Short mmCIF file of C-alpha atoms in Angstrom, two decimals:
data_model
loop_
_atom_site.label_atom_id
_atom_site.label_comp_id
_atom_site.label_asym_id
_atom_site.label_seq_id
_atom_site.Cartn_x
_atom_site.Cartn_y
_atom_site.Cartn_z
CA MET A 1056 -252.48 63.91 15.58
CA ASN A 1057 -253.19 61.05 17.98
CA VAL A 1058 -255.90 58.75 16.67
CA LYS A 1059 -257.23 56.16 19.08
CA LEU A 1060 -258.19 53.03 17.16
CA PRO A 1061 -260.69 50.53 18.50
CA ILE A 1062 -259.37 47.14 19.61
CA ILE A 1063 -259.85 44.76 16.70
CA ASP A 1064 -259.19 41.13 15.95
CA ASN A 1065 -258.21 41.84 12.33
CA LYS A 1066 -260.45 39.08 10.93
CA GLU A 1067 -262.44 41.53 8.82
CA VAL A 1068 -261.49 44.23 6.35
CA ALA A 1069 -263.41 47.05 4.73
CA TRP A 1070 -264.90 46.44 1.30
CA ILE A 1071 -266.44 49.03 -1.02
CA ASN A 1072 -269.42 48.19 -3.22
CA GLU A 1073 -268.17 49.94 -6.33
CA ALA A 1074 -271.66 50.08 -7.89
CA ASP A 1075 -272.79 52.41 -5.08
CA CYS A 1076 -269.58 54.42 -4.57
CA ILE A 1077 -269.95 58.07 -5.63
CA GLY A 1078 -266.29 58.97 -5.10
CA CYS A 1079 -266.85 61.44 -2.27
CA THR A 1080 -263.48 60.60 -0.59
CA LYS A 1081 -264.98 60.69 2.93
CA CYS A 1082 -263.74 57.16 3.65
CA ILE A 1083 -260.27 58.01 2.37
CA LYS A 1084 -260.03 61.04 4.65
CA VAL A 1085 -260.80 59.08 7.83
CA CYS A 1086 -258.74 55.95 7.16
CA PRO A 1087 -255.87 56.09 9.69
CA VAL A 1088 -253.66 53.71 7.70
CA LYS A 1089 -254.39 55.05 4.19
CA ALA A 1090 -255.76 51.67 3.05
CA ILE A 1091 -258.35 53.21 0.70
CA ILE A 1092 -257.30 54.48 -2.69
CA GLY A 1093 -259.16 56.65 -5.18
CA THR A 1094 -259.72 60.29 -6.06
CA HIS A 1095 -262.68 62.67 -6.00
CA ARG A 1096 -265.53 61.40 -8.20
CA THR A 1097 -263.82 58.09 -8.96
CA VAL A 1098 -264.56 54.68 -7.48
CA HIS A 1099 -262.55 53.88 -4.35
CA THR A 1100 -260.90 50.57 -3.48
CA VAL A 1101 -259.62 49.11 -0.22
CA VAL A 1102 -256.11 47.65 -0.14
CA SER A 1103 -256.92 44.62 2.04
CA ASP A 1104 -253.31 44.03 3.07
CA LEU A 1105 -253.20 47.50 4.64
CA CYS A 1106 -256.68 47.55 6.19
CA THR A 1107 -256.70 47.00 9.96
CA GLY A 1108 -260.46 46.49 10.18
CA CYS A 1109 -260.96 49.51 12.45
CA THR A 1110 -264.36 50.38 10.81
CA MET A 1111 -263.69 54.14 10.85
CA CYS A 1112 -264.54 54.35 7.13
CA ILE A 1113 -268.07 52.94 7.44
CA HIS A 1114 -270.02 55.76 9.10
CA PRO A 1115 -268.87 58.73 6.97
CA CYS A 1116 -270.07 57.03 3.75
CA PRO A 1117 -273.24 58.76 2.47
CA THR A 1118 -274.26 55.79 0.31
CA ASP A 1119 -273.50 53.02 2.84
CA CYS A 1120 -271.30 51.27 0.28
CA VAL A 1121 -268.50 50.48 2.77
CA VAL A 1122 -269.01 47.23 4.65
CA MET A 1123 -266.84 44.80 6.57
CA ARG A 1124 -266.07 41.38 5.11
CA LYS A 1125 -264.07 38.42 6.34
CA ARG A 1126 -260.39 38.67 5.53
CA LEU A 1127 -259.36 36.14 2.90
CA ASP A 1128 -256.30 34.13 3.89
#
């Protein structure tokens, strides 16, 4: 499967507000680099070192708990 990623500057990474996460796995399914971990009905977490900042995980989230934050150096 060829996935075309947007051009990014890699200064931001995805972050999941765990208080709002319902564990639907929609963000996990669309992440092209598998940077989000978790299972169905459990809170998900982003592995910042793997996240490319492509933003593909934001729109599928039904609770809007995935946001972009500045990458910590």
